[in-house]
Tab-separated table of N, CA and C in Angstrom:
chain	number	residue	atom	x	y	z
A	15	UNK	N	77.250	89.997	-131.743
A	15	UNK	CA	76.516	89.957	-132.989
A	15	UNK	C	77.439	90.223	-134.178
A	16	UNK	N	78.263	91.281	-134.066
A	16	UNK	CA	79.185	91.564	-135.176
A	16	UNK	C	80.195	90.432	-135.325
A	17	UNK	N	80.590	89.795	-134.191
A	17	UNK	CA	81.544	88.689	-134.242
A	17	UNK	C	80.934	87.523	-135.031
A	18	UNK	N	79.641	87.204	-134.779
A	18	UNK	CA	78.989	86.125	-135.524
A	18	UNK	C	78.886	86.471	-137.000
A	19	UNK	N	78.611	87.739	-137.314
A	19	UNK	CA	78.548	88.176	-138.708
A	19	UNK	C	79.906	87.989	-139.368
A	20	UNK	N	80.971	88.408	-138.681
A	20	UNK	CA	82.318	88.272	-139.238
A	20	UNK	C	82.674	86.808	-139.448
A	21	UNK	N	82.356	85.961	-138.476
A	21	UNK	CA	82.683	84.543	-138.627
A	21	UNK	C	81.939	83.941	-139.809
A	22	UNK	N	80.678	84.307	-139.992
A	22	UNK	CA	79.924	83.832	-141.154
A	22	UNK	C	80.521	84.353	-142.443
A	23	UNK	N	80.924	85.615	-142.450
A	23	UNK	CA	81.545	86.220	-143.630
A	23	UNK	C	82.862	85.548	-143.963
A	24	UNK	N	83.635	85.270	-142.936
A	24	UNK	CA	84.938	84.635	-143.128
A	24	UNK	C	84.759	83.266	-143.774
A	25	UNK	N	83.907	82.461	-143.195
A	25	UNK	CA	83.702	81.118	-143.730
A	25	UNK	C	83.201	81.180	-145.163
A	26	UNK	N	82.264	82.068	-145.437
A	26	UNK	CA	81.716	82.181	-146.790
A	26	UNK	C	82.788	82.612	-147.782
A	27	UNK	N	83.599	83.567	-147.401
A	27	UNK	CA	84.631	84.069	-148.319
A	27	UNK	C	85.717	83.032	-148.583
A	28	UNK	N	86.149	82.355	-147.541
A	28	UNK	CA	87.206	81.377	-147.744
A	28	UNK	C	86.718	80.154	-148.499
A	29	UNK	N	85.454	79.863	-148.377
A	29	UNK	CA	84.912	78.715	-149.085
A	29	UNK	C	84.370	79.105	-150.454
A	30	UNK	N	84.557	80.365	-150.846
A	30	UNK	CA	84.148	80.884	-152.151
A	30	UNK	C	82.652	80.715	-152.399
A	31	UNK	N	81.877	80.919	-151.370
A	31	UNK	CA	80.427	80.829	-151.463
A	31	UNK	C	79.866	82.055	-152.169
A	32	UNK	N	78.735	81.925	-152.876
A	32	UNK	CA	78.094	83.078	-153.489
A	32	UNK	C	77.681	84.122	-152.459
A	33	UNK	N	77.489	83.727	-151.211
A	33	UNK	CA	77.113	84.657	-150.159
A	33	UNK	C	78.231	85.657	-149.893
A	34	UNK	N	79.470	85.273	-150.195
A	34	UNK	CA	80.631	86.093	-149.871
A	34	UNK	C	80.526	87.500	-150.423
A	35	UNK	N	80.037	87.663	-151.617
A	35	UNK	CA	79.953	88.985	-152.229
A	35	UNK	C	79.015	89.902	-151.451
A	36	UNK	N	78.002	89.318	-150.778
A	36	UNK	CA	77.053	90.111	-150.016
A	36	UNK	C	77.543	90.467	-148.624
A	37	UNK	N	78.478	89.701	-148.066
A	37	UNK	CA	78.832	89.880	-146.671
A	37	UNK	C	80.199	90.510	-146.430
A	38	UNK	N	81.134	90.378	-147.327
A	38	UNK	CA	82.471	90.949	-147.152
A	38	UNK	C	83.060	91.244	-148.521
A	39	UNK	N	83.955	92.203	-148.546
A	39	UNK	CA	84.619	92.591	-149.791
A	39	UNK	C	86.057	92.094	-149.779
A	40	UNK	N	86.392	91.244	-150.728
A	40	UNK	CA	87.748	90.736	-150.844
A	40	UNK	C	88.655	91.839	-151.374
A	41	UNK	N	89.693	92.141	-150.607
A	41	UNK	CA	90.681	93.141	-151.028
A	41	UNK	C	91.808	92.511	-151.825
A	42	UNK	N	92.075	91.238	-151.565
A	42	UNK	CA	93.139	90.559	-152.288
A	42	UNK	C	93.557	89.276	-151.601
A	43	UNK	N	94.254	88.442	-152.384
A	43	UNK	CA	94.816	87.193	-151.877
A	43	UNK	C	96.328	87.352	-151.920
A	44	UNK	N	96.972	87.087	-150.790
A	44	UNK	CA	98.407	87.285	-150.653
A	44	UNK	C	99.024	85.974	-150.170
A	45	UNK	N	99.399	85.133	-151.097
A	45	UNK	CA	99.922	83.794	-150.839
A	45	UNK	C	98.925	83.014	-149.980
A	46	UNK	N	99.177	82.879	-148.671
A	46	UNK	CA	98.287	82.103	-147.801
A	46	UNK	C	97.314	82.955	-146.996
A	47	UNK	N	97.285	84.239	-147.262
A	47	UNK	CA	96.422	85.155	-146.513
A	47	UNK	C	95.469	85.878	-147.447
A	48	UNK	N	94.274	86.144	-146.954
A	48	UNK	CA	93.274	86.911	-147.696
A	48	UNK	C	92.917	88.138	-146.865
A	49	UNK	N	92.643	89.232	-147.546
A	49	UNK	CA	92.285	90.479	-146.868
A	49	UNK	C	90.871	90.884	-147.278
A	50	UNK	N	90.089	91.349	-146.280
A	50	UNK	CA	88.694	91.705	-146.498
A	50	UNK	C	88.330	92.986	-145.764
A	51	UNK	N	87.233	93.591	-146.201
A	51	UNK	CA	86.560	94.628	-145.432
A	51	UNK	C	85.103	94.216	-145.300
A	52	UNK	N	84.485	94.704	-144.253
A	52	UNK	CA	83.054	94.537	-144.076
A	52	UNK	C	82.531	95.762	-143.338
A	53	UNK	N	81.284	96.116	-143.601
A	53	UNK	CA	80.693	97.282	-142.960
A	53	UNK	C	81.142	98.572	-143.607
A	54	UNK	N	80.602	99.677	-143.092
A	54	UNK	CA	80.940	101.005	-143.594
A	54	UNK	C	81.025	101.977	-142.428
A	55	UNK	N	81.631	103.120	-142.700
A	55	UNK	CA	81.713	104.175	-141.696
A	55	UNK	C	82.349	103.696	-140.400
A	56	UNK	N	81.733	104.070	-139.274
A	56	UNK	CA	82.291	103.697	-137.977
A	56	UNK	C	82.135	102.201	-137.682
A	57	UNK	N	81.337	101.494	-138.488
A	57	UNK	CA	81.158	100.054	-138.321
A	57	UNK	C	82.061	99.238	-139.247
A	58	UNK	N	82.960	99.908	-139.964
A	58	UNK	CA	83.842	99.207	-140.895
A	58	UNK	C	84.877	98.386	-140.131
A	59	UNK	N	85.152	97.185	-140.633
A	59	UNK	CA	86.188	96.324	-140.101
A	59	UNK	C	87.003	95.811	-141.281
A	60	UNK	N	88.310	95.769	-141.108
A	60	UNK	CA	89.205	95.198	-142.108
A	60	UNK	C	89.924	94.037	-141.435
A	61	UNK	N	90.078	92.931	-142.154
A	61	UNK	CA	90.740	91.799	-141.529
A	61	UNK	C	91.519	90.981	-142.547
A	62	UNK	N	92.590	90.376	-142.039
A	62	UNK	CA	93.403	89.433	-142.808
A	62	UNK	C	93.221	88.089	-142.132
A	63	UNK	N	93.095	87.051	-142.953
A	63	UNK	CA	92.759	85.744	-142.404
A	63	UNK	C	93.453	84.629	-143.172
A	64	UNK	N	93.741	83.545	-142.453
A	64	UNK	CA	94.356	82.385	-143.080
A	64	UNK	C	93.827	81.120	-142.414
A	65	UNK	N	93.735	80.061	-143.193
A	65	UNK	CA	93.410	78.733	-142.675
A	65	UNK	C	94.733	78.014	-142.420
A	66	UNK	N	94.749	77.064	-141.496
A	66	UNK	CA	96.004	76.359	-141.213
A	66	UNK	C	96.445	75.472	-142.371
A	67	UNK	N	97.752	75.303	-142.491
A	67	UNK	CA	98.327	74.415	-143.503
A	67	UNK	C	98.406	72.982	-142.976
A	68	UNK	N	98.391	72.833	-141.653
A	68	UNK	CA	98.415	71.508	-141.035
A	68	UNK	C	97.636	71.571	-139.728
A	69	UNK	N	96.899	70.497	-139.410
A	69	UNK	CA	96.144	70.410	-138.164
A	69	UNK	C	96.399	69.055	-137.510
A	70	UNK	N	96.455	69.061	-136.189
A	70	UNK	CA	96.607	67.836	-135.403
A	70	UNK	C	95.661	67.920	-134.219
A	71	UNK	N	94.973	66.878	-133.861
A	71	UNK	CA	94.889	65.627	-134.599
A	71	UNK	C	94.008	65.790	-135.837
A	72	UNK	N	94.336	65.067	-136.861
A	72	UNK	CA	93.614	65.171	-138.130
A	72	UNK	C	92.199	64.637	-138.038
A	73	UNK	N	91.946	63.775	-137.084
A	73	UNK	CA	90.632	63.142	-136.954
A	73	UNK	C	89.655	63.935	-136.095
A	74	UNK	N	90.090	65.022	-135.464
A	74	UNK	CA	89.204	65.808	-134.600
A	74	UNK	C	88.079	66.445	-135.411
A	75	UNK	N	86.876	66.394	-134.869
A	75	UNK	CA	85.727	67.017	-135.534
A	75	UNK	C	85.692	68.481	-135.152
A	76	UNK	N	85.871	69.344	-136.162
A	76	UNK	CA	85.954	70.785	-135.926
A	76	UNK	C	85.246	71.544	-137.031
A	77	UNK	N	84.791	72.724	-136.692
A	77	UNK	CA	84.252	73.642	-137.695
A	77	UNK	C	85.447	74.327	-138.364
A	78	UNK	N	85.198	75.393	-139.101
A	78	UNK	CA	86.274	76.116	-139.789
A	78	UNK	C	87.298	76.651	-138.794
A	79	UNK	N	88.571	76.621	-139.192
A	79	UNK	CA	89.700	76.999	-138.344
A	79	UNK	C	90.434	78.158	-139.014
A	80	UNK	N	90.721	79.230	-138.236
A	80	UNK	CA	91.379	80.399	-138.811
A	80	UNK	C	92.295	81.092	-137.814
A	81	UNK	N	93.253	81.818	-138.357
A	81	UNK	CA	94.024	82.814	-137.630
A	81	UNK	C	93.679	84.127	-138.303
A	82	UNK	N	93.297	85.129	-137.517
A	82	UNK	CA	92.798	86.379	-138.092
A	82	UNK	C	93.403	87.571	-137.349
A	83	UNK	N	93.632	88.645	-138.084
A	83	UNK	CA	94.058	89.914	-137.498
A	83	UNK	C	93.141	90.988	-138.067
A	84	UNK	N	92.550	91.795	-137.167
A	84	UNK	CA	91.547	92.779	-137.575
A	84	UNK	C	91.934	94.199	-137.224
A	85	UNK	N	91.459	95.134	-138.040
A	85	UNK	CA	91.496	96.568	-137.756
A	85	UNK	C	90.053	97.025	-137.552
A	86	UNK	N	89.822	97.778	-136.500
A	86	UNK	CA	88.505	98.312	-136.177
A	86	UNK	C	88.639	99.832	-136.057
A	87	UNK	N	88.621	100.579	-137.154
A	87	UNK	CA	88.865	102.021	-137.066
A	87	UNK	C	87.878	102.769	-136.169
A	88	UNK	N	86.617	102.347	-136.123
A	88	UNK	CA	85.633	103.003	-135.266
A	88	UNK	C	85.971	102.879	-133.794
A	89	UNK	N	86.719	101.831	-133.442
A	89	UNK	CA	87.147	101.600	-132.056
A	89	UNK	C	88.604	101.991	-131.841
A	90	UNK	N	89.253	102.428	-132.919
A	90	UNK	CA	90.674	102.789	-132.882
A	90	UNK	C	91.546	101.597	-132.454
A	91	UNK	N	91.208	100.421	-132.977
A	91	UNK	CA	91.958	99.197	-132.691
A	91	UNK	C	92.623	98.736	-133.983
A	92	UNK	N	93.950	98.633	-133.937
A	92	UNK	CA	94.727	98.226	-135.116
A	92	UNK	C	95.469	96.929	-134.812
A	93	UNK	N	95.320	95.955	-135.712
A	93	UNK	CA	96.086	94.714	-135.593
A	93	UNK	C	95.682	93.849	-134.410
A	94	UNK	N	94.389	93.569	-134.256
A	94	UNK	CA	93.925	92.722	-133.161
A	94	UNK	C	93.936	91.254	-133.603
A	95	UNK	N	94.787	90.410	-132.988
A	95	UNK	CA	94.867	89.001	-133.380
A	95	UNK	C	93.765	88.173	-132.728
A	96	UNK	N	93.346	87.143	-133.432
A	96	UNK	CA	92.317	86.239	-132.918
A	96	UNK	C	92.546	84.844	-133.493
A	97	UNK	N	92.398	83.844	-132.648
A	97	UNK	CA	92.487	82.448	-133.067
A	97	UNK	C	91.076	81.873	-133.039
A	98	UNK	N	90.672	81.246	-134.132
A	98	UNK	CA	89.360	80.622	-134.237
A	98	UNK	C	89.616	79.123	-134.452
A	99	UNK	N	89.439	78.304	-133.398
A	99	UNK	CA	89.872	76.910	-133.457
A	99	UNK	C	88.888	75.914	-134.063
A	100	UNK	N	87.649	76.335	-134.290
A	100	UNK	CA	86.666	75.402	-134.830
A	100	UNK	C	85.996	74.546	-133.769
A	101	UNK	N	86.107	74.949	-132.512
A	101	UNK	CA	85.467	74.246	-131.396
A	101	UNK	C	85.360	75.204	-130.217
A	102	UNK	N	84.619	74.787	-129.184
A	102	UNK	CA	84.573	75.534	-127.926
A	102	UNK	C	85.773	75.113	-127.076
A	103	UNK	N	86.423	76.090	-126.457
A	103	UNK	CA	87.590	75.814	-125.621
A	103	UNK	C	87.198	75.201	-124.277
A	104	UNK	N	88.105	74.401	-123.727
A	104	UNK	CA	87.972	73.897	-122.363
A	104	UNK	C	88.171	75.097	-121.432
A	105	UNK	N	87.337	75.204	-120.416
A	105	UNK	CA	87.414	76.327	-119.478
A	105	UNK	C	88.797	76.420	-118.842
A	106	UNK	N	89.350	77.614	-118.845
A	106	UNK	CA	90.637	77.942	-118.213
A	106	UNK	C	91.844	77.216	-118.787
A	107	UNK	N	91.697	76.529	-119.908
A	107	UNK	CA	92.845	75.866	-120.527
A	107	UNK	C	93.678	76.907	-121.273
A	108	UNK	N	94.997	76.787	-121.251
A	108	UNK	CA	95.834	77.760	-121.950
A	108	UNK	C	95.698	77.643	-123.470
A	109	UNK	N	95.852	78.779	-124.121
A	109	UNK	CA	95.897	78.856	-125.583
A	109	UNK	C	97.175	79.615	-125.905
A	110	UNK	N	98.003	79.076	-126.792
A	110	UNK	CA	99.245	79.764	-127.141
A	110	UNK	C	99.393	79.861	-128.653
A	111	UNK	N	100.153	80.854	-129.057
A	111	UNK	CA	100.543	81.016	-130.446
A	111	UNK	C	102.051	81.160	-130.445
A	112	UNK	N	102.729	80.224	-131.115
A	112	UNK	CA	104.178	80.248	-131.179
A	112	UNK	C	104.648	80.652	-132.559
A	113	UNK	N	105.650	81.532	-132.589
A	113	UNK	CA	106.257	81.982	-133.841
A	113	UNK	C	107.757	81.988	-133.603
A	114	UNK	N	108.461	81.101	-134.297
A	114	UNK	CA	109.896	80.969	-134.030
A	114	UNK	C	110.083	80.596	-132.568
A	115	UNK	N	110.941	81.306	-131.869
A	115	UNK	CA	111.182	81.046	-130.447
A	115	UNK	C	110.253	81.809	-129.524
A	116	UNK	N	109.355	82.619	-130.055
A	116	UNK	CA	108.446	83.418	-129.237
A	116	UNK	C	107.138	82.673	-128.975
A	117	UNK	N	106.606	82.829	-127.760
A	117	UNK	CA	105.318	82.256	-127.388
A	117	UNK	C	104.435	83.374	-126.851
A	118	UNK	N	103.196	83.397	-127.331
A	118	UNK	CA	102.239	84.413	-126.907
A	118	UNK	C	101.037	83.716	-126.290
A	119	UNK	N	100.623	84.202	-125.114
A	119	UNK	CA	99.495	83.617	-124.404
A	119	UNK	C	98.194	84.303	-124.807
A	120	UNK	N	97.186	83.486	-125.042
A	120	UNK	CA	95.850	83.950	-125.384
A	120	UNK	C	94.875	83.406	-124.342
A	121	UNK	N	93.694	84.000	-124.270
A	121	UNK	CA	92.638	83.438	-123.433
A	121	UNK	C	91.481	83.048	-124.337
A	122	UNK	N	90.886	81.913	-124.036
A	122	UNK	CA	89.771	81.426	-124.830
A	122	UNK	C	88.455	81.957	-124.306
A	123	UNK	N	87.546	82.177	-125.237
A	123	UNK	CA	86.193	82.612	-124.894
A	123	UNK	C	85.244	81.845	-125.800
A	124	UNK	N	84.186	81.316	-125.220
A	124	UNK	CA	83.220	80.540	-125.993
A	124	UNK	C	81.906	81.291	-126.133
A	125	UNK	N	81.336	81.162	-127.314
A	125	UNK	CA	79.993	81.653	-127.591
A	125	UNK	C	79.242	80.450	-128.150
A	126	UNK	N	78.655	79.676	-127.264
A	126	UNK	CA	78.031	78.428	-127.689
A	126	UNK	C	79.106	77.430	-128.089
A	127	UNK	N	78.960	76.857	-129.279
A	127	UNK	CA	79.909	75.855	-129.763
A	127	UNK	C	81.112	76.469	-130.463
A	128	UNK	N	81.144	77.804	-130.556
A	128	UNK	CA	82.240	78.488	-131.245
A	128	UNK	C	83.154	79.155	-130.230
A	129	UNK	N	84.431	78.824	-130.313
A	129	UNK	CA	85.414	79.444	-129.444
A	129	UNK	C	86.278	80.413	-130.219
A	130	UNK	N	86.779	81.398	-129.517
A	130	UNK	CA	87.766	82.324	-130.069
A	130	UNK	C	88.799	82.569	-128.969
A	131	UNK	N	89.989	82.926	-129.364
A	131	UNK	CA	91.025	83.230	-128.380
A	131	UNK	C	91.627	84.589	-128.704
A	132	UNK	N	91.895	85.336	-127.650
A	132	UNK	CA	92.370	86.716	-127.764
A	132	UNK	C	93.665	86.871	-126.975
A	133	UNK	N	94.511	87.767	-127.436
A	133	UNK	CA	95.802	88.014	-126.789
A	133	UNK	C	95.592	88.409	-125.329
A	134	UNK	N	96.257	87.703	-124.436
A	134	UNK	CA	96.073	87.912	-123.004
A	134	UNK	C	96.663	89.239	-122.535
A	135	UNK	N	97.851	89.562	-122.987
A	135	UNK	CA	98.519	90.788	-122.561
A	135	UNK	C	98.599	91.738	-123.750
A	136	UNK	N	97.809	92.788	-123.725
A	136	UNK	CA	97.776	93.722	-124.853
A	136	UNK	C	99.131	94.372	-125.115
A	137	UNK	N	99.989	94.426	-124.102
A	137	UNK	CA	101.331	94.978	-124.296
A	137	UNK	C	102.189	94.108	-125.214
A	138	UNK	N	101.780	92.851	-125.430
A	138	UNK	CA	102.500	91.951	-126.331
A	138	UNK	C	102.104	92.149	-127.792
A	139	UNK	N	101.105	92.991	-128.049
A	139	UNK	CA	100.573	93.155	-129.399
A	139	UNK	C	101.602	93.555	-130.439
A	140	UNK	N	102.418	94.541	-130.122
A	140	UNK	CA	103.416	95.015	-131.087
A	140	UNK	C	104.452	93.926	-131.378
A	141	UNK	N	104.903	93.228	-130.332
A	141	UNK	CA	105.881	92.152	-130.508
A	141	UNK	C	105.280	91.017	-131.327
A	142	UNK	N	104.020	90.694	-131.063
A	142	UNK	CA	103.344	89.644	-131.819
A	142	UNK	C	103.224	90.021	-133.290
A	143	UNK	N	102.831	91.254	-133.569
A	143	UNK	CA	102.691	91.687	-134.962
A	143	UNK	C	104.036	91.639	-135.683
A	144	UNK	N	105.098	92.010	-135.015
A	144	UNK	CA	106.445	91.920	-135.604
A	144	UNK	C	106.802	90.471	-135.904
A	145	UNK	N	106.509	89.586	-134.960
A	145	UNK	CA	106.811	88.170	-135.156
A	145	UNK	C	106.004	87.597	-136.323
A	146	UNK	N	104.724	87.953	-136.412
A	146	UNK	CA	103.898	87.489	-137.527
A	146	UNK	C	104.422	88.024	-138.866
A	147	UNK	N	104.832	89.268	-138.879
A	147	UNK	CA	105.318	89.902	-140.104
A	147	UNK	C	106.618	89.286	-140.594
A	148	UNK	N	107.505	88.936	-139.681
A	148	UNK	CA	108.833	88.451	-140.065
A	148	UNK	C	109.004	86.942	-139.929
A	149	UNK	N	107.987	86.258	-139.394
A	149	UNK	CA	108.086	84.820	-139.182
A	149	UNK	C	107.773	84.008	-140.429
A	150	UNK	N	107.995	82.720	-140.326
A	150	UNK	CA	107.723	81.777	-141.409
A	150	UNK	C	106.414	81.047	-141.160
A	151	UNK	N	106.200	80.650	-139.898
A	151	UNK	CA	104.964	79.946	-139.553
A	151	UNK	C	104.562	80.291	-138.125
A	152	UNK	N	103.280	80.069	-137.843
A	152	UNK	CA	102.732	80.281	-136.502
A	152	UNK	C	102.020	78.993	-136.108
A	153	UNK	N	102.172	78.607	-134.844
A	153	UNK	CA	101.568	77.373	-134.351
A	153	UNK	C	100.634	77.712	-133.194
A	154	UNK	N	99.333	77.451	-133.393
A	154	UNK	CA	98.321	77.686	-132.364
A	154	UNK	C	98.034	76.371	-131.647
A	155	UNK	N	98.077	76.406	-130.318
A	155	UNK	CA	97.808	75.225	-129.507
A	155	UNK	C	96.673	75.551	-128.549
A	156	UNK	N	95.664	74.692	-128.542
A	156	UNK	CA	94.526	74.883	-127.656
A	156	UNK	C	93.924	73.552	-127.265
A	157	UNK	N	92.987	73.610	-126.321
A	157	UNK	CA	92.327	72.403	-125.841
A	157	UNK	C	90.818	72.586	-125.941
A	158	UNK	N	90.155	71.700	-126.661
A	158	UNK	CA	88.698	71.799	-126.760
A	158	UNK	C	88.009	71.350	-125.466
A	159	UNK	N	86.750	71.767	-125.313
A	159	UNK	CA	85.965	71.338	-124.155
A	159	UNK	C	85.886	69.819	-124.109
A	160	UNK	N	85.842	69.188	-125.273
A	160	UNK	CA	85.828	67.729	-125.368
A	160	UNK	C	86.895	67.317	-126.372
A	161	UNK	N	87.777	66.442	-125.952
A	161	UNK	CA	88.781	65.948	-126.879
A	161	UNK	C	90.189	66.353	-126.508
A	162	UNK	N	91.111	65.949	-127.372
A	162	UNK	CA	92.540	66.152	-127.144
A	162	UNK	C	92.998	67.524	-127.623
A	163	UNK	N	94.109	67.946	-127.086
A	163	UNK	CA	94.752	69.203	-127.468
A	163	UNK	C	94.931	69.250	-128.980
A	164	UNK	N	94.793	70.448	-129.560
A	164	UNK	CA	94.976	70.625	-130.997
A	164	UNK	C	96.200	71.487	-131.269
A	165	UNK	N	96.813	71.241	-132.414
A	165	UNK	CA	97.972	72.006	-132.867
A	165	UNK	C	97.716	72.370	-134.325
A	166	UNK	N	97.595	73.666	-134.597
A	166	UNK	CA	97.329	74.159	-135.951
A	166	UNK	C	98.511	75.001	-136.414
A	167	UNK	N	99.026	74.678	-137.594
A	167	UNK	CA	100.198	75.378	-138.125
A	167	UNK	C	99.790	76.227	-139.321
A	168	UNK	N	100.094	77.518	-139.231
A	168	UNK	CA	99.753	78.492	-140.272
A	168	UNK	C	101.009	78.973	-140.968
A	169	UNK	N	100.946	79.107	-142.273
A	169	UNK	CA	102.029	79.743	-143.013
A	169	UNK	C	101.856	81.251	-142.888
A	170	UNK	N	102.948	81.959	-142.719
A	170	UNK	CA	102.890	83.417	-142.637
A	170	UNK	C	103.253	84.081	-143.963
A	171	UNK	N	103.428	83.273	-145.019
A	171	UNK	CA	103.710	83.832	-146.347
A	171	UNK	C	102.525	84.684	-146.793
A	172	UNK	N	102.788	85.934	-147.084
A	172	UNK	CA	101.751	86.862	-147.528
A	172	UNK	C	101.150	87.695	-146.412
A	173	UNK	N	101.492	87.382	-145.157
A	173	UNK	CA	100.908	88.102	-144.022
A	173	UNK	C	101.194	89.604	-144.087
A	174	UNK	N	102.434	89.974	-144.303
A	174	UNK	CA	102.800	91.400	-144.313
A	174	UNK	C	102.032	92.159	-145.392
A	175	UNK	N	101.900	91.573	-146.577
A	175	UNK	CA	101.167	92.243	-147.660
A	175	UNK	C	99.681	92.360	-147.329
A	176	UNK	N	99.112	91.329	-146.725
A	176	UNK	CA	97.702	91.378	-146.337
A	176	UNK	C	97.477	92.456	-145.279
A	177	UNK	N	98.406	92.584	-144.347
A	177	UNK	CA	98.275	93.611	-143.308
A	177	UNK	C	98.382	95.010	-143.905
A	178	UNK	N	99.302	95.195	-144.824
A	178	UNK	CA	99.424	96.497	-145.483
A	178	UNK	C	98.107	96.857	-146.163
A	179	UNK	N	97.496	95.879	-146.806
A	179	UNK	CA	96.241	96.106	-147.525
A	179	UNK	C	95.109	96.495	-146.568
A	180	UNK	N	94.979	95.791	-145.445
A	180	UNK	CA	93.876	96.130	-144.539
A	180	UNK	C	94.121	97.449	-143.815
A	181	UNK	N	95.380	97.727	-143.447
A	181	UNK	CA	95.676	99.007	-142.805
A	181	UNK	C	95.346	100.173	-143.734
A	182	UNK	N	95.661	100.011	-145.014
A	182	UNK	CA	95.352	101.060	-146.002
A	182	UNK	C	93.841	101.204	-146.154
A	183	UNK	N	93.133	100.088	-146.282
A	183	UNK	CA	91.679	100.135	-146.499
A	183	UNK	C	90.953	100.774	-145.314
A	184	UNK	N	91.455	100.553	-144.110
A	184	UNK	CA	90.823	101.102	-142.910
A	184	UNK	C	91.493	102.398	-142.429
A	185	UNK	N	92.425	102.931	-143.227
A	185	UNK	CA	93.128	104.173	-142.868
A	185	UNK	C	93.752	104.103	-141.483
A	186	UNK	N	94.492	103.023	-141.231
A	186	UNK	CA	95.096	102.867	-139.905
A	186	UNK	C	96.600	102.748	-140.013
């Protein structure tokens, strides 16, 4: 339920919808990344999010596409990465995020027509965050339940500043 709320908030905020003011609080825009908070107290979540700068194939029918990193202070979770591809993933198909020469494996999970991918090995979290902070671009590769493999390229310009902002807002 909170995941659906966040996804709705994300789409509204990035599309500059009037609903955005009611669902999430914009902390700032940092080049290609935006930082937000939603909720209060133990239900507060802070997240940094970006839309891809390039997508392949360009003709694929997809919903909103994002790369997101969240802080969940009530759960004591800092810097949780998530890929939102704009489609439901093919069962058991690999999902990867590449940054420079590093590759990180994710697992896809579908909730109806919406898929999300999460870091497969939590021990890779610190290395992934370092790569995102110091990298130039990140490339997410996944396979939809129907259709060809997708490749989404994200700029990492502004990522470090957005992360600093959300960590401060969530006291993490």
